[in-house]
Tab-separated table of C-alpha atoms in Angstrom:
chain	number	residue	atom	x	y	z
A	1	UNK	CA	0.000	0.000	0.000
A	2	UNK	CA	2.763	2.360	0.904
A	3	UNK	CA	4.557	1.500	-2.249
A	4	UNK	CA	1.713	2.412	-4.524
A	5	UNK	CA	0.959	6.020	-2.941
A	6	UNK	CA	5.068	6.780	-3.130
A	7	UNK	CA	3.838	6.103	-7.445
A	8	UNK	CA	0.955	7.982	-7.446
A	9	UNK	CA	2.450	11.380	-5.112
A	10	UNK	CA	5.090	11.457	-7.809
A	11	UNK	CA	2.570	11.144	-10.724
A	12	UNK	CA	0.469	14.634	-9.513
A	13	UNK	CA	3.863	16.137	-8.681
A	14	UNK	CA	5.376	16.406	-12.039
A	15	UNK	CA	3.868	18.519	-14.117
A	16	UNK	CA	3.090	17.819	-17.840
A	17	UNK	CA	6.542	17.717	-20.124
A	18	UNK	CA	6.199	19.465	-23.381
A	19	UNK	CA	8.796	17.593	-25.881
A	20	UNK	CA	10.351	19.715	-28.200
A	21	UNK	CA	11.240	16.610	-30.321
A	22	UNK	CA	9.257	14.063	-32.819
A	23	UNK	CA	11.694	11.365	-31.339
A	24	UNK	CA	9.137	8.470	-30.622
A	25	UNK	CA	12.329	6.869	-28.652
A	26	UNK	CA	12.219	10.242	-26.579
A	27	UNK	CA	8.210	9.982	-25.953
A	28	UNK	CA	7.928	6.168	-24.960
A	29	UNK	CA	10.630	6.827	-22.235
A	30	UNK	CA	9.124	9.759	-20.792
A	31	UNK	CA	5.987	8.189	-20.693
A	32	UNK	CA	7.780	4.917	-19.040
A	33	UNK	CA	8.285	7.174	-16.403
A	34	UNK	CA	4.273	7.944	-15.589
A	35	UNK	CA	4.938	11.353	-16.655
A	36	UNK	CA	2.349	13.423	-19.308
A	37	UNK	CA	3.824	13.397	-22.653
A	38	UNK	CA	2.911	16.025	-25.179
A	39	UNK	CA	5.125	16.547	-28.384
A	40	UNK	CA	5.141	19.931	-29.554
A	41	UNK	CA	8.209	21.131	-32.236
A	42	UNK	CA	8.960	24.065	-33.828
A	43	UNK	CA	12.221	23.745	-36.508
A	44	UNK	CA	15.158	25.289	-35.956
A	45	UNK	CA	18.861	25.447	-37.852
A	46	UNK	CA	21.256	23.462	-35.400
A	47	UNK	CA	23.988	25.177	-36.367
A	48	UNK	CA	26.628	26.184	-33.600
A	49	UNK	CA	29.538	28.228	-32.838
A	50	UNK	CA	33.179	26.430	-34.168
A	51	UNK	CA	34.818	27.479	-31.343
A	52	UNK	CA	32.520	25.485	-28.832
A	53	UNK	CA	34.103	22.840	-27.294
A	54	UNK	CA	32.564	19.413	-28.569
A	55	UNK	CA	31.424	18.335	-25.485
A	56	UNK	CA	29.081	21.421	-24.556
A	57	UNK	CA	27.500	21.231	-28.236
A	58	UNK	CA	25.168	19.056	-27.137
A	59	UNK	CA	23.448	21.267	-24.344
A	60	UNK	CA	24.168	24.208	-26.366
A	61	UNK	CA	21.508	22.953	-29.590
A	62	UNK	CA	18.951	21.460	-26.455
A	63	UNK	CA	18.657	25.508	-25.831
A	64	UNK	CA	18.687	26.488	-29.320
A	65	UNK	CA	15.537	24.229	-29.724
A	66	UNK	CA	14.103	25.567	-26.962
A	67	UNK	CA	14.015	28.560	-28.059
A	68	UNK	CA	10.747	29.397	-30.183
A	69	UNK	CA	8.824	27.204	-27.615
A	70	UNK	CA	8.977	28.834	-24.574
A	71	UNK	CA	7.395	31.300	-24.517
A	72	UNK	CA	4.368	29.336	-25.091
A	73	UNK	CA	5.053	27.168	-21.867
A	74	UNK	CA	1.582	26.845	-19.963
A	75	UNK	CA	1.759	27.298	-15.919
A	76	UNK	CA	1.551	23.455	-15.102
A	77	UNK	CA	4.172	22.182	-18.376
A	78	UNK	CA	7.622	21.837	-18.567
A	79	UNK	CA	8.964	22.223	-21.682
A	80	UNK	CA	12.049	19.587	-22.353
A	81	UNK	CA	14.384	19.746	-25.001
A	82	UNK	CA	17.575	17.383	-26.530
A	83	UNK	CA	20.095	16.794	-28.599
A	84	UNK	CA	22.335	13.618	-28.837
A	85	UNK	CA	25.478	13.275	-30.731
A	86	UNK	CA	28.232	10.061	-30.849
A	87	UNK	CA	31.895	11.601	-31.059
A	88	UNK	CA	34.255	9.517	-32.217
A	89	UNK	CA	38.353	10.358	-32.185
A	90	UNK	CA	37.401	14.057	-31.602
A	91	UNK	CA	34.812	14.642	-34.074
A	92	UNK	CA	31.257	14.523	-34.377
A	93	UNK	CA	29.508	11.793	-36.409
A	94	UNK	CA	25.834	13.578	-37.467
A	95	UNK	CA	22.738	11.595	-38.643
A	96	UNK	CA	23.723	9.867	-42.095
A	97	UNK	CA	21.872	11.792	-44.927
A	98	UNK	CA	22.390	8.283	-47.035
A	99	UNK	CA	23.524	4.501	-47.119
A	100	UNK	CA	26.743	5.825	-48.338
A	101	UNK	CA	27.584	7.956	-45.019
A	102	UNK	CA	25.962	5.389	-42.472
A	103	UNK	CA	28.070	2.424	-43.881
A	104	UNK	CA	31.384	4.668	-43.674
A	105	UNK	CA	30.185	5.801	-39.940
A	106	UNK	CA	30.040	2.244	-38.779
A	107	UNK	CA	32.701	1.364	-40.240
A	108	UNK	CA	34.624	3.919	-38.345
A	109	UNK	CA	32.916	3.118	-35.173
A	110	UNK	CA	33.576	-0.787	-35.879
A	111	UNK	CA	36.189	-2.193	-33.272
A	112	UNK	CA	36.574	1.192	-31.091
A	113	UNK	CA	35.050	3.141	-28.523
A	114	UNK	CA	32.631	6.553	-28.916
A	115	UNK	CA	30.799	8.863	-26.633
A	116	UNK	CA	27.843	9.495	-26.795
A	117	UNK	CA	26.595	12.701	-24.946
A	118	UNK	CA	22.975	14.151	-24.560
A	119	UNK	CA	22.340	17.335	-23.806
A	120	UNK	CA	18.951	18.591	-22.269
A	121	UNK	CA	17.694	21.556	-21.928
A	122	UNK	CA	14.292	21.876	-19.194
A	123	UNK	CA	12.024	24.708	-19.219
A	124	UNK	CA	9.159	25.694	-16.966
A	125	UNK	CA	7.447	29.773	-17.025
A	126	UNK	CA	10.085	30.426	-14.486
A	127	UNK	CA	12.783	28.130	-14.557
A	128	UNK	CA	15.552	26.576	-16.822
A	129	UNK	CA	18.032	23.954	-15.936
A	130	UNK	CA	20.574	21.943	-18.190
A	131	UNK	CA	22.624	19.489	-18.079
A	132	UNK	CA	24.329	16.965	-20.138
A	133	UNK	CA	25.421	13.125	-19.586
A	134	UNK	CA	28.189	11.162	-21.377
A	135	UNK	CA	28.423	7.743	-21.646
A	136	UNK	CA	31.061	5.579	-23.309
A	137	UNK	CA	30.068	2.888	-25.912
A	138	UNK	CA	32.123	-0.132	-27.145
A	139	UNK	CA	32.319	-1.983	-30.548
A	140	UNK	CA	33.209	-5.339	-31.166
A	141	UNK	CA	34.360	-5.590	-35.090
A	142	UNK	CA	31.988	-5.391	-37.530
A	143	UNK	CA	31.834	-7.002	-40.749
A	144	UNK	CA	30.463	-5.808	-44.238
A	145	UNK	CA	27.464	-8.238	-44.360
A	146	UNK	CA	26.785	-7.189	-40.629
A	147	UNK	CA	26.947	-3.545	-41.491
A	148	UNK	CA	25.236	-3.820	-44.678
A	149	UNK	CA	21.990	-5.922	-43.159
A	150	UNK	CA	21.625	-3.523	-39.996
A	151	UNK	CA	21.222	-0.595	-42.506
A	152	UNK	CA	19.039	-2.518	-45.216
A	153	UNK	CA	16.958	-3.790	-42.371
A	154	UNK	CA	16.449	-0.786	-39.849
A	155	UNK	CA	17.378	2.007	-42.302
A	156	UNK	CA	19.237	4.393	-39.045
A	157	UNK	CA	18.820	7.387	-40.911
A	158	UNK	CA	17.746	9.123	-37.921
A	159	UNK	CA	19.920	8.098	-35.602
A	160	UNK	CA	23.231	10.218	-34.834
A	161	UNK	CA	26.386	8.008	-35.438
A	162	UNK	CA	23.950	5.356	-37.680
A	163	UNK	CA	22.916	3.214	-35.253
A	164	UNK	CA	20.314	2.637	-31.893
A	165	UNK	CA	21.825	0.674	-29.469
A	166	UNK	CA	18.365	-0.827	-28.890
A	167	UNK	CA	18.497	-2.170	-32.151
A	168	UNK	CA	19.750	-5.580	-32.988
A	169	UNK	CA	23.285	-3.838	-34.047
A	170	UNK	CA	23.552	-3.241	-29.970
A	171	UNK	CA	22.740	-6.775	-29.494
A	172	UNK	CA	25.745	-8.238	-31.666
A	173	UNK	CA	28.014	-5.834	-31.589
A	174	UNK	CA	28.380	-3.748	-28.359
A	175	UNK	CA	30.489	-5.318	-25.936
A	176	UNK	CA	29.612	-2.916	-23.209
A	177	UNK	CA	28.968	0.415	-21.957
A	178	UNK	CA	29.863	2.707	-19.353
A	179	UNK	CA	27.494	4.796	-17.923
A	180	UNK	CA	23.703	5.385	-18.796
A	181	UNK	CA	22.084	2.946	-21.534
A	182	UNK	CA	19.294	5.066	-22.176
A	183	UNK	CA	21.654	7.925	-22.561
A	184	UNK	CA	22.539	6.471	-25.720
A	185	UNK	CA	18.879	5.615	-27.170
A	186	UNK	CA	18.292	9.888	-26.742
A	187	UNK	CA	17.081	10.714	-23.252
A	188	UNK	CA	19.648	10.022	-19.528
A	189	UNK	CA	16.625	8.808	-17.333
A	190	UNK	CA	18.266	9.022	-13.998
A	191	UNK	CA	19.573	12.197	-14.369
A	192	UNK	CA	16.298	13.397	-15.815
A	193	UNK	CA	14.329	12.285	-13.133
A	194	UNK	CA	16.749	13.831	-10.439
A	195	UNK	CA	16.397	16.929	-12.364
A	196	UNK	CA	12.674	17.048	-12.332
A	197	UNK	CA	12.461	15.606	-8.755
A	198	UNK	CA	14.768	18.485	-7.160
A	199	UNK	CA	13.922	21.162	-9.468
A	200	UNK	CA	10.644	20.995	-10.965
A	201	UNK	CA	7.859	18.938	-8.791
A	202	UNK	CA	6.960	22.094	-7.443
């Protein structure tokens, strides 16, 4: 009995989270968490200063989406906001735009280590905290038919780095992680949920 009122104080708490993002990943695992889910995007041209250091690009484009939503925050939403990106030997690997670029990016990633970092940005009418979460991903070698029938079968077009680690590419060929799995599919739960605990169940 005490268990289930702990669930249900912590369900009226939070308020409703606005996602700035058509991720479905990003929805399902908000909504894993019993939290109100409403997807709500506005475009914007992630484009970012060259001089920022790698790792705060992340955080810095979560703001830069947040920015035409805002101001539209109502009194009981909190508007949250992302942006994931794999690094790899000190550069960025982007979404691929084609089966050309996604074959050459796991490739690259095959038998090696990347980061992946999120960066999120949460918003409420009077409030904005960010924060960003790195966690270390390794590959066991790939081969070409391996490669070639993960991107003919799951098409990871949208992913950054051209591949989901939920996706049966993580099953054969990551040999482990360090840090937060769900950090990788888009969205670090933990932290995220410590966030909106401490700072937003107001």
């Amino acid at each position: 009995m005490a268990f289930t009122h702990h669930i249900t104080f912590w369900f009226y708490v939070f308020k409703k989270i606005i996602l700035g993002s058509s991720s479905p990943r990003r929805k399902q695992l908000i909504e894993d968490l019993g939290v109100q889910c409403e997807i709500r995007k506005k475009e914007v041209e992630e484009v970012y200063p060259e001089t920022l250091p790698i790792e705060e690009v992340p955080v810095f484009l979560s703001q830069l989406k947040a920015e035409p939503l805002k101001s539209n925050i109502g009194m009981d939403e909190v508007l949250l906001t992302s942006d994931t990106v794999v690094i790899h030997e000190g550069h960025i690997l982007e979404k691929p735009k084609n089966e050309h670029e996604a074959k050459a990016m796991l490739k690259e990633l095959s038998n090696s280590v990347n980061e992946v970092i999120t960066g999120v940005c949460l918003q409420s009418q009077n409030h904005q905290s960010s924060f960003s979460v790195k966690t270390k991903v390794f590959f066991n070698r790939l081969t070409e038919a391996e490669i070639d029938y993960y991107i003919k079968k799951y098409q990871p077009y949208d992913k950054a780095g051209a591949y989901g680690i939920q996706e049966w590419i993580g099953m054969i060929g990551v040999t482990k992680i360090e840090g937060c799995f769900y950090n990788v599919m888009g969205l670090p739960m933990q932290k995220l949920w410590e966030v909106l605990n401490n700072e937003f169940s107001s």
